[in-house]
PDB file of C-alpha atoms and ligand atoms in Angstrom:
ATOM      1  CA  UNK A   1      29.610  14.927   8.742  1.00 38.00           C
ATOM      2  CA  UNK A   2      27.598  13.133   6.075  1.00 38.00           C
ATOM      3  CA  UNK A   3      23.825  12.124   6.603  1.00 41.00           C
ATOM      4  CA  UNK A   4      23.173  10.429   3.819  1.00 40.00           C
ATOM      5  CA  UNK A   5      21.802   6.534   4.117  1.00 48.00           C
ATOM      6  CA  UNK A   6      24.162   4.012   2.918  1.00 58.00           C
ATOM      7  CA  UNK A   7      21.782   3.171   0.414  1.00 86.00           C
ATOM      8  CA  UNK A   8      18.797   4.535  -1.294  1.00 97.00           C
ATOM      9  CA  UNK A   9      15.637   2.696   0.038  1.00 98.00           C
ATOM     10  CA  UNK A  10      13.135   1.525  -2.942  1.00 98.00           C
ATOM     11  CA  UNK A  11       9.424   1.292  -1.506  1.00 98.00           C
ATOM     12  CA  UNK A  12       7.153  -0.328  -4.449  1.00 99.00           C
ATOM     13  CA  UNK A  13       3.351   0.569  -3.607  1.00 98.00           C
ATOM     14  CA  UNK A  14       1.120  -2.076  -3.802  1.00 98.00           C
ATOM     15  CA  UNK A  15      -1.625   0.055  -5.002  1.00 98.00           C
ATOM     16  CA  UNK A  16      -0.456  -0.523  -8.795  1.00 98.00           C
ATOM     17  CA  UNK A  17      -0.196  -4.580  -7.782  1.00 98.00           C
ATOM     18  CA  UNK A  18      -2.520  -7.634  -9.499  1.00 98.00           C
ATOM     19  CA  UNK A  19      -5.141  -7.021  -6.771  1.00 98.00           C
ATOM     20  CA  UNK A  20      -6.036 -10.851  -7.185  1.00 98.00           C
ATOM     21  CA  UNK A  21      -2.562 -11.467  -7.022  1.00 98.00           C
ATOM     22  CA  UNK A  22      -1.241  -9.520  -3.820  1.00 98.00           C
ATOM     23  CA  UNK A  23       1.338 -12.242  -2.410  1.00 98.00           C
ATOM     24  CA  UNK A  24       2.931 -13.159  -5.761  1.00 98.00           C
ATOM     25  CA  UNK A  25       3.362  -9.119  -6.523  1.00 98.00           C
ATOM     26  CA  UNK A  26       4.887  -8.855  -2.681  1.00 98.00           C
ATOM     27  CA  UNK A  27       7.332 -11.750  -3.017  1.00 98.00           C
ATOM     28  CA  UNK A  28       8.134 -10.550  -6.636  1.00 98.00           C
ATOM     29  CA  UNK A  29       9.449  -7.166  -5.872  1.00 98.00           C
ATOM     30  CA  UNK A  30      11.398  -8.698  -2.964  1.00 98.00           C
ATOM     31  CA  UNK A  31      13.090 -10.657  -5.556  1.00 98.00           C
ATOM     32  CA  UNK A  32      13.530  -7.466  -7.955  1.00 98.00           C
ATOM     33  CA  UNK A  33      15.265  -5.955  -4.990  1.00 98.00           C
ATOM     34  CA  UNK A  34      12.985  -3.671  -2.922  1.00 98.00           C
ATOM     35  CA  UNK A  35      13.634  -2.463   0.528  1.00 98.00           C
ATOM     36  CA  UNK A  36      10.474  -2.126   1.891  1.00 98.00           C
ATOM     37  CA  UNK A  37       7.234  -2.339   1.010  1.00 98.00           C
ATOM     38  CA  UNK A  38       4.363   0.678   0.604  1.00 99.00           C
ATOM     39  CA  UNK A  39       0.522  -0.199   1.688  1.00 99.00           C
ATOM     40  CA  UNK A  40      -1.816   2.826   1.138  1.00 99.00           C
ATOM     41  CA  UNK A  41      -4.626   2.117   3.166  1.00 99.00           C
ATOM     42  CA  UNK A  42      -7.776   4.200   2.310  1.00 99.00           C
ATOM     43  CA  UNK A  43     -10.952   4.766   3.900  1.00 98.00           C
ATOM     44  CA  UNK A  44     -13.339   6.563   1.284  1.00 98.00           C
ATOM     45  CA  UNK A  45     -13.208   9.066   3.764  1.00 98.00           C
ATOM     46  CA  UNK A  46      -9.758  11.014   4.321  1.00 98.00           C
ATOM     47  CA  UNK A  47      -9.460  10.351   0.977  1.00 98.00           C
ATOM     48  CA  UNK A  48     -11.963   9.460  -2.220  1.00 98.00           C
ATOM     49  CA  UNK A  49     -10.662   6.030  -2.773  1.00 98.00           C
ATOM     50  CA  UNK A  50     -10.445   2.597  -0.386  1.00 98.00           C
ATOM     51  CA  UNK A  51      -8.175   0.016  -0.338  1.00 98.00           C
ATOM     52  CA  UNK A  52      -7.714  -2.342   2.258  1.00 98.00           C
ATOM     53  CA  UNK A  53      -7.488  -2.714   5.960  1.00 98.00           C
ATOM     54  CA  UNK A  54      -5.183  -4.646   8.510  1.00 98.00           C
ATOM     55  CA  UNK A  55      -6.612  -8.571   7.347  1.00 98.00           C
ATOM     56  CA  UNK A  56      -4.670  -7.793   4.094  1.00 98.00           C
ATOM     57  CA  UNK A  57      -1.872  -6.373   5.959  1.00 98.00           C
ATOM     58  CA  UNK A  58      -1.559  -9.422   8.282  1.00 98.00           C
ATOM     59  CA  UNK A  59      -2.111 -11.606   5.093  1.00 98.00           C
ATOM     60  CA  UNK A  60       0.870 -10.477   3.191  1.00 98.00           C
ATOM     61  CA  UNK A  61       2.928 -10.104   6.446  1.00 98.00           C
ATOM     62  CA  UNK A  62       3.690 -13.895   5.858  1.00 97.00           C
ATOM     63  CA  UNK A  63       4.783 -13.462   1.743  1.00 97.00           C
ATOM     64  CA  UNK A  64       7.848 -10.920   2.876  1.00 98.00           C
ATOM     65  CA  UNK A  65      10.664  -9.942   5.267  1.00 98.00           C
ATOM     66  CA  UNK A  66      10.556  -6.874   3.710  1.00 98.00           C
ATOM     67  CA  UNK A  67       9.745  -3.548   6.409  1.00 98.00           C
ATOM     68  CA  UNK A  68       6.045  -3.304   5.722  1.00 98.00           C
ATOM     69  CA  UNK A  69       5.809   0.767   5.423  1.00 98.00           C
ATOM     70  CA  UNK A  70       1.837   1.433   5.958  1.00 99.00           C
ATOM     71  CA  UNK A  71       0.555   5.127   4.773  1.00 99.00           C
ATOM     72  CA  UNK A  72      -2.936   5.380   6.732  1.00 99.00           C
ATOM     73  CA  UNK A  73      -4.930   7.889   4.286  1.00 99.00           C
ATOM     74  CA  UNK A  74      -7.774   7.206   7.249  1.00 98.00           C
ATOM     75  CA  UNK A  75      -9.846   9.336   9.530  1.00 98.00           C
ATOM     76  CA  UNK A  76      -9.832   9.147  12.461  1.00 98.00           C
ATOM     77  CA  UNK A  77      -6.547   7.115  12.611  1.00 98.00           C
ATOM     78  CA  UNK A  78      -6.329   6.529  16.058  1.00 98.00           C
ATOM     79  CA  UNK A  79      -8.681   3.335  16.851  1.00 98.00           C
ATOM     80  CA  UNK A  80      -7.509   1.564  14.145  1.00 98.00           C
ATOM     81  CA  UNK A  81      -3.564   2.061  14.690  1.00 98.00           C
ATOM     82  CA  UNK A  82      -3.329  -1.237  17.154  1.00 98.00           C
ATOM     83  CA  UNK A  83      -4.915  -3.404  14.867  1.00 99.00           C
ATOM     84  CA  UNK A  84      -2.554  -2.725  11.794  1.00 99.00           C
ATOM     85  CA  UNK A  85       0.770  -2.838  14.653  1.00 99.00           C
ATOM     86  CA  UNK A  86      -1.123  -6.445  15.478  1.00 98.00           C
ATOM     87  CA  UNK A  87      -1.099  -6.999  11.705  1.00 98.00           C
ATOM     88  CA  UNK A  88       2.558  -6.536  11.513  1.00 98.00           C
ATOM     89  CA  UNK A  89       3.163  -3.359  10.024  1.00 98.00           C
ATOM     90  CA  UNK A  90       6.989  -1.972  10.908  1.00 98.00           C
ATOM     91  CA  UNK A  91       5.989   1.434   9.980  1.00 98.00           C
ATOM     92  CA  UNK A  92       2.745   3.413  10.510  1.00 99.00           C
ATOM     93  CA  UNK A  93       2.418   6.944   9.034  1.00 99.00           C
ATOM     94  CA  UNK A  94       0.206   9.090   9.779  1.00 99.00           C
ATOM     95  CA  UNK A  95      -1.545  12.975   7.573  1.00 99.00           C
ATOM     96  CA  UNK A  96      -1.500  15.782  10.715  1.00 98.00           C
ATOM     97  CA  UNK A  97      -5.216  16.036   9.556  1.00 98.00           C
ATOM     98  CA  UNK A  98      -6.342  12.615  10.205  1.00 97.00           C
ATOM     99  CA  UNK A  99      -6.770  13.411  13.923  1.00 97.00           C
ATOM    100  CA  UNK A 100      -6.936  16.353  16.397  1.00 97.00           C
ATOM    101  CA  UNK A 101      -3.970  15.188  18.574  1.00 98.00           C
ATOM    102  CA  UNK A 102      -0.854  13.944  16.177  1.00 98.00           C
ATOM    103  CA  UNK A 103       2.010  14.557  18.689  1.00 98.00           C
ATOM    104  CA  UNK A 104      -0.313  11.769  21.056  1.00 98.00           C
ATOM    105  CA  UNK A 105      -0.978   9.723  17.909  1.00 98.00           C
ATOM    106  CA  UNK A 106       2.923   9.333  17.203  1.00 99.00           C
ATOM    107  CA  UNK A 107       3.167   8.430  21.055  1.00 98.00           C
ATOM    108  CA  UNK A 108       0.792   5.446  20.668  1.00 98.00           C
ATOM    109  CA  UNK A 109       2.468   4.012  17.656  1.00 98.00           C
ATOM    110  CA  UNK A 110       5.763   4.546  18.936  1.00 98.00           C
ATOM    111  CA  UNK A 111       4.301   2.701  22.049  1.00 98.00           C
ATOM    112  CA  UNK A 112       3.722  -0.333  20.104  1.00 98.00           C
ATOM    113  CA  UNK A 113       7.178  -0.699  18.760  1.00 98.00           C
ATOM    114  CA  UNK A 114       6.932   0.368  15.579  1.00 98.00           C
ATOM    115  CA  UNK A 115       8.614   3.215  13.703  1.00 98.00           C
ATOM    116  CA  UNK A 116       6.636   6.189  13.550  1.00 98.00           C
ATOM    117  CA  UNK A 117       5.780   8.521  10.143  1.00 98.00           C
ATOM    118  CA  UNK A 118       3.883  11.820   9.119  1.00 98.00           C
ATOM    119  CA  UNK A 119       2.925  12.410   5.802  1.00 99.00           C
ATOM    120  CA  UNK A 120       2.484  16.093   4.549  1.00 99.00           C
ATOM    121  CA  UNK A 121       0.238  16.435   1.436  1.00 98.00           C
ATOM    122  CA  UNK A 122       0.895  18.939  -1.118  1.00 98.00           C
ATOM    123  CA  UNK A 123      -1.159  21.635   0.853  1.00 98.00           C
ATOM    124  CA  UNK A 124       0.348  21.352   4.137  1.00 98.00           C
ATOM    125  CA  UNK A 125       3.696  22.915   6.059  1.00 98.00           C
ATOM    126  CA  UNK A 126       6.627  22.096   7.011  1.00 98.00           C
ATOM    127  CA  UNK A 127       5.319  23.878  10.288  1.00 98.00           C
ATOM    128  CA  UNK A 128       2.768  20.760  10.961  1.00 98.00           C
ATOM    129  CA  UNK A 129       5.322  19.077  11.965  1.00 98.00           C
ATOM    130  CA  UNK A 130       8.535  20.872  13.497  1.00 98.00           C
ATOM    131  CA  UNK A 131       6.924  20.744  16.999  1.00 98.00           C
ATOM    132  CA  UNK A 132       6.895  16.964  17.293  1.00 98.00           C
ATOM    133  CA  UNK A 133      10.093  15.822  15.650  1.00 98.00           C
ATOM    134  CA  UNK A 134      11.113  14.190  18.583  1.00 98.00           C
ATOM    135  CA  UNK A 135       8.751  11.460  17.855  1.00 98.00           C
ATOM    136  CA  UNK A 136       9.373  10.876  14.447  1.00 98.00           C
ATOM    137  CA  UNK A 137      11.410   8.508  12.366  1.00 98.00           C
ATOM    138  CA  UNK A 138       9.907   8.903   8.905  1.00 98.00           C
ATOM    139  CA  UNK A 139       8.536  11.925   7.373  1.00 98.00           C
ATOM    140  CA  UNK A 140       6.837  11.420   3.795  1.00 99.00           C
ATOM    141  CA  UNK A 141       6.278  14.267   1.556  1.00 99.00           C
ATOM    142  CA  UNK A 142       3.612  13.640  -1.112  1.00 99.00           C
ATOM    143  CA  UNK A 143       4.407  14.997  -4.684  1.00 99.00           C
ATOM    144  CA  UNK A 144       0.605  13.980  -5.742  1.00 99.00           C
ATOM    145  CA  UNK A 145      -2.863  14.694  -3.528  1.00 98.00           C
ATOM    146  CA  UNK A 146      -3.409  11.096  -1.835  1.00 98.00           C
ATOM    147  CA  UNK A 147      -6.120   8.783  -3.193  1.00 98.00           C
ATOM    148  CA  UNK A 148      -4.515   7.358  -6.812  1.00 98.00           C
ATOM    149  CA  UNK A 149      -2.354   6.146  -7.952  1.00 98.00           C
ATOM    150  CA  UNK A 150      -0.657   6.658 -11.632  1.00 98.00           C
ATOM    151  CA  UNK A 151      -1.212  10.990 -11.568  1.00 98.00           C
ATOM    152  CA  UNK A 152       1.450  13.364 -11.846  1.00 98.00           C
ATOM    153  CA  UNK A 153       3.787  14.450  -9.971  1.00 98.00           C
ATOM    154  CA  UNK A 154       3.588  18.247  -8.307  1.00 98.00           C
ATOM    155  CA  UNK A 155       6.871  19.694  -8.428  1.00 98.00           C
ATOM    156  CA  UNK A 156       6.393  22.640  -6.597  1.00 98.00           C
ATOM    157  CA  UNK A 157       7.079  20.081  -2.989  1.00 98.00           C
ATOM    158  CA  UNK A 158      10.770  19.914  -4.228  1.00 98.00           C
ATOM    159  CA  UNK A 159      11.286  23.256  -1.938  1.00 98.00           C
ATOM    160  CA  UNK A 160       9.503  21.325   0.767  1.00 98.00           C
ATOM    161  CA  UNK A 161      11.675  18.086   0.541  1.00 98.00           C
ATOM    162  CA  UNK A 162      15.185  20.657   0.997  1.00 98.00           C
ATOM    163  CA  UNK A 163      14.035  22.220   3.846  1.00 98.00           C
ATOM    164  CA  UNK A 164      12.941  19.073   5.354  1.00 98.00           C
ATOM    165  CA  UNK A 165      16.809  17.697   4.383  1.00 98.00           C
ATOM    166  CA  UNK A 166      18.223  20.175   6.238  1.00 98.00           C
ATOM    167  CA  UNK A 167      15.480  19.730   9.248  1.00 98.00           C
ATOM    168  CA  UNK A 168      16.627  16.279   9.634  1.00 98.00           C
ATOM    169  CA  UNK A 169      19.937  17.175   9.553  1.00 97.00           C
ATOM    170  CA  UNK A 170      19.924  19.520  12.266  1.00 97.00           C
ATOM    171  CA  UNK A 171      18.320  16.652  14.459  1.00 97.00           C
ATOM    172  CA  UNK A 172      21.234  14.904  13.878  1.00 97.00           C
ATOM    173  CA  UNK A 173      18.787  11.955  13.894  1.00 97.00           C
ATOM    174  CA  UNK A 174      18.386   9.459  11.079  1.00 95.00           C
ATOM    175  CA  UNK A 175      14.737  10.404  10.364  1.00 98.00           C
ATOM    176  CA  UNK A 176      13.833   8.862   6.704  1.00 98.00           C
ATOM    177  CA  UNK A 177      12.531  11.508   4.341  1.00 98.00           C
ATOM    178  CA  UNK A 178      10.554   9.357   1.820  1.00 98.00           C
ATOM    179  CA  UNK A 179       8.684  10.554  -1.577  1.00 98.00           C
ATOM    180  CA  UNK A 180       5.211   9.579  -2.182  1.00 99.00           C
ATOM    181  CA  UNK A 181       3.717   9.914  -5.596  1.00 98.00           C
ATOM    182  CA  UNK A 182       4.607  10.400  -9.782  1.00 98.00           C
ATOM    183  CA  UNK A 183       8.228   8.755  -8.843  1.00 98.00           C
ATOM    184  CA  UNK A 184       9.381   7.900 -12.268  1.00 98.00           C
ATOM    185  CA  UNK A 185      13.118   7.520 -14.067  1.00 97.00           C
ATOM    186  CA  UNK A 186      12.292  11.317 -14.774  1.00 98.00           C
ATOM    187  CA  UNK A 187      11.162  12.883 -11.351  1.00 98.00           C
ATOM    188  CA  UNK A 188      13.236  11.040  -9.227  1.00 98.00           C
ATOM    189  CA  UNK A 189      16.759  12.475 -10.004  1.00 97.00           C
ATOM    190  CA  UNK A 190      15.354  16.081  -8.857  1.00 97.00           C
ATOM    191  CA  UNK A 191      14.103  14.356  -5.320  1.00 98.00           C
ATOM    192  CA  UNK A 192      17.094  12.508  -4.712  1.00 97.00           C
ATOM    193  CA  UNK A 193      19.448  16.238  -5.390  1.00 97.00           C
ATOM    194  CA  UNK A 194      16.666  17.693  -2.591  1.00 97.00           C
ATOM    195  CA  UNK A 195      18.111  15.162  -0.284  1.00 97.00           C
ATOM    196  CA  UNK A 196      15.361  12.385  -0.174  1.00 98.00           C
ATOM    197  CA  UNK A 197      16.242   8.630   1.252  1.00 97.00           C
ATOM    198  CA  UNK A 198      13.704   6.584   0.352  1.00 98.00           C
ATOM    199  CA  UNK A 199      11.277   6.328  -3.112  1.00 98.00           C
ATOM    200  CA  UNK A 200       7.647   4.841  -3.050  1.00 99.00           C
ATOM    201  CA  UNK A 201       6.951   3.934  -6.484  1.00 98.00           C
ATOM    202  CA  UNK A 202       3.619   2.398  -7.597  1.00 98.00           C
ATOM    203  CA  UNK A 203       2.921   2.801 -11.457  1.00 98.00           C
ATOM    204  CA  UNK A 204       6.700   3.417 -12.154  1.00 98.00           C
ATOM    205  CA  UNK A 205       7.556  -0.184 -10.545  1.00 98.00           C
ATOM    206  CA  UNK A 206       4.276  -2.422 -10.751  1.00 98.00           C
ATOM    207  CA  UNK A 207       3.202  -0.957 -13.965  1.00 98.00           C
ATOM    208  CA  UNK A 208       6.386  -2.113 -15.771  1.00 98.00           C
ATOM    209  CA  UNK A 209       6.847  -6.142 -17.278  1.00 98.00           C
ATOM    210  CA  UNK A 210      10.407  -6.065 -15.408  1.00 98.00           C
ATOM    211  CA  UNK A 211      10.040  -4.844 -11.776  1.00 98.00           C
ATOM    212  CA  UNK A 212      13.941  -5.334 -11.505  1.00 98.00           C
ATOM    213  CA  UNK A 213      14.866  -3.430 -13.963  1.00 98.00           C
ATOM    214  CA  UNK A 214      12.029  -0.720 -12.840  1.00 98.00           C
ATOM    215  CA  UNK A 215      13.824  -0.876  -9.384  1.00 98.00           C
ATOM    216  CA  UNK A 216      17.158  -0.484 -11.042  1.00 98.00           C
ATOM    217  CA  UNK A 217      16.098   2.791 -12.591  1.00 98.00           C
ATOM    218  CA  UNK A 218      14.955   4.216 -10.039  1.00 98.00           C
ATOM    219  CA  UNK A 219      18.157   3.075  -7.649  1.00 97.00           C
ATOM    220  CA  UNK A 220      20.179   4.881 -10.939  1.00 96.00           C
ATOM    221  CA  UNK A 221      18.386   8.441 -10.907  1.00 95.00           C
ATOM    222  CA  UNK A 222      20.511   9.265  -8.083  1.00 89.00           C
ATOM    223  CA  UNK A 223      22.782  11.783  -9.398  1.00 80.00           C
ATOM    224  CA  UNK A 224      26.605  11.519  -9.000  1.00 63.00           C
ATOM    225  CA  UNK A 225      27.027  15.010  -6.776  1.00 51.00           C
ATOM    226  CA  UNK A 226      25.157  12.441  -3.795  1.00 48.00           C
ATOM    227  CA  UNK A 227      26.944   9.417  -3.739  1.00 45.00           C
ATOM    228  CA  UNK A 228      24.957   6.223  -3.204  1.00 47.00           C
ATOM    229  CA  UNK A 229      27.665   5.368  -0.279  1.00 43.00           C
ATOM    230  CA  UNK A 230      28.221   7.696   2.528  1.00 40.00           C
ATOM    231  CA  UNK A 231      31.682   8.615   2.171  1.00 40.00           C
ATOM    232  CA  UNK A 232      32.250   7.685   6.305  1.00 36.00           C
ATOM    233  CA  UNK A 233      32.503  11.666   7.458  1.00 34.00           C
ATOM    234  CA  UNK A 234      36.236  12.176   6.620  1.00 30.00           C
TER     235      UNK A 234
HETATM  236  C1  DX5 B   1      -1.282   7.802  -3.288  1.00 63.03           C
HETATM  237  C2  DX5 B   1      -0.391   6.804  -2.601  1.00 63.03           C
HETATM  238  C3  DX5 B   1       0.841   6.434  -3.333  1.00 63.03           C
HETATM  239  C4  DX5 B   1       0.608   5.812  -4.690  1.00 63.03           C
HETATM  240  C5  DX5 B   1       1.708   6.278  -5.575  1.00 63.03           C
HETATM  241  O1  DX5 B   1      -2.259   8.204  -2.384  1.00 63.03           O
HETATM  242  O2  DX5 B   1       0.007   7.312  -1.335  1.00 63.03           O
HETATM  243  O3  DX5 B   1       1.656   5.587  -2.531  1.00 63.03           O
HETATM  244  O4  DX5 B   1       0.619   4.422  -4.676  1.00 63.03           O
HETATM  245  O5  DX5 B   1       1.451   5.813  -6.856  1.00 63.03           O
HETATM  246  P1  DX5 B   1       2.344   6.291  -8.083  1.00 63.03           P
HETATM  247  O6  DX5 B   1       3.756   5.899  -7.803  1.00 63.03           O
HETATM  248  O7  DX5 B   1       1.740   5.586  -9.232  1.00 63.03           O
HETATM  249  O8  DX5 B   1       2.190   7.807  -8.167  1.00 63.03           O
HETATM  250 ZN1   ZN B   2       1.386   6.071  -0.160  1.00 63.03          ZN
END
């Protein structure tokens, strides 16, 4: 039984991009060897920062193949969720406190084909989200409060992201369990021995002069005791 990925998935978050330069900085971590690609969308509202909505969403859809992996830090989330699946988002996560009804929120993005996420912030349970596992593919646990980019990263989640390992592994389902926030070189080895498949990485990727290299360091953190490569079950 092993349910590790193959591979560790890179995420770079476009927050810490050229703003003026947002399809160059997509196609240029695609090159540097991303997996997918992290949009924080923001509303001034859920959180005290905005970004950008689904026009910039469906503008970059044409600059990558790359998964584009949309964190909606908005409030309410639910009228807006067609319009970024229309945009051409592959993944739309969701905060438990963005909207009264999450388990019905997961069944309308699931209902546009798209993969389905919940984010917990630093503040909130594991127990937000155990009753509606069924409907999830990617759970993100945030290592920073939501809103910026570039702040440091809370360590005291690392409990969170082990028993959220061995959630997902009782599902037996390959639910992605993704790290949001402060992923440098230095944090990342401790998430990656907690169990985690997939790093978002703004500052540490798009802050750097050599994005493959950034990506590189990041792929490297992972510690030898979890191999890169499942090892096929034995
Ligand atoms: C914060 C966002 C993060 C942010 C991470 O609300 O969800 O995705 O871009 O930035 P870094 O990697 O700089 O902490
Ligand atoms: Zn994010």
């Amino acid at each position: 039984m092993n349910t590790l990925p193959t591979r560790l998935l890179i995420a770079p978050s476009l927050l810490a991009a050229d703003f003026a330069r947002l399809g160059e900085e997509t196609a240029a971590v695609e090159r540097a060897g991303a997996d997918w690609l992290h949009l924080d969308v923001m509303d001034g509202h859920f959180v005290p920062n905005i970004t950008f909505g689904p026009l910039v969403v469906k503008a970059l859809r044409k600059h990558t193949a790359m998964p584009l992996d949309v964190h909606l830090m908005i409030a309410p989330a639910d009228p807006y969720i067609a319009a970024f699946a229309e945009a051409g988002a592959d993944h739309i996560s969701v905060h438990p406190e963005s909207g009264p009804h999450l388990h019905r929120t997961l069944q309308l993005i699931r209902s546009l084909g798209k993969k389905a996420g919940v984010v917990l912030n630093p503040g909130t349970p594991v127990e937000a989200i155990v009753n509606v596992l069924d409907l999830v593919d990617i759970i993100m646990v945030m290592t920073v409060n939501p809103g910026f980019g570039g702040q440091a990263f809370i360590a005291s989640q690392l409990g969170k992201i082990a028993t959220l390992r061995r959630l997902i592994d009782q599902t037996g389902r390959d639910i992605v369990l993704q790290i949001d926030g402060g992923i440098t070189p230095a944090t990342a080895p401790d998430v990656l021995d907690m169990g985690a498949d997939c790093l978002i990485a703004g500052t540490a990727v798009y802050g750097t002069q050599d994005y493959a290299k950034a990506i590189a360091a990041l792929r490297a953190a992972r510690r030898s005791g979890r191999p890169d490569v499942a090892d096929g079950g034995g």
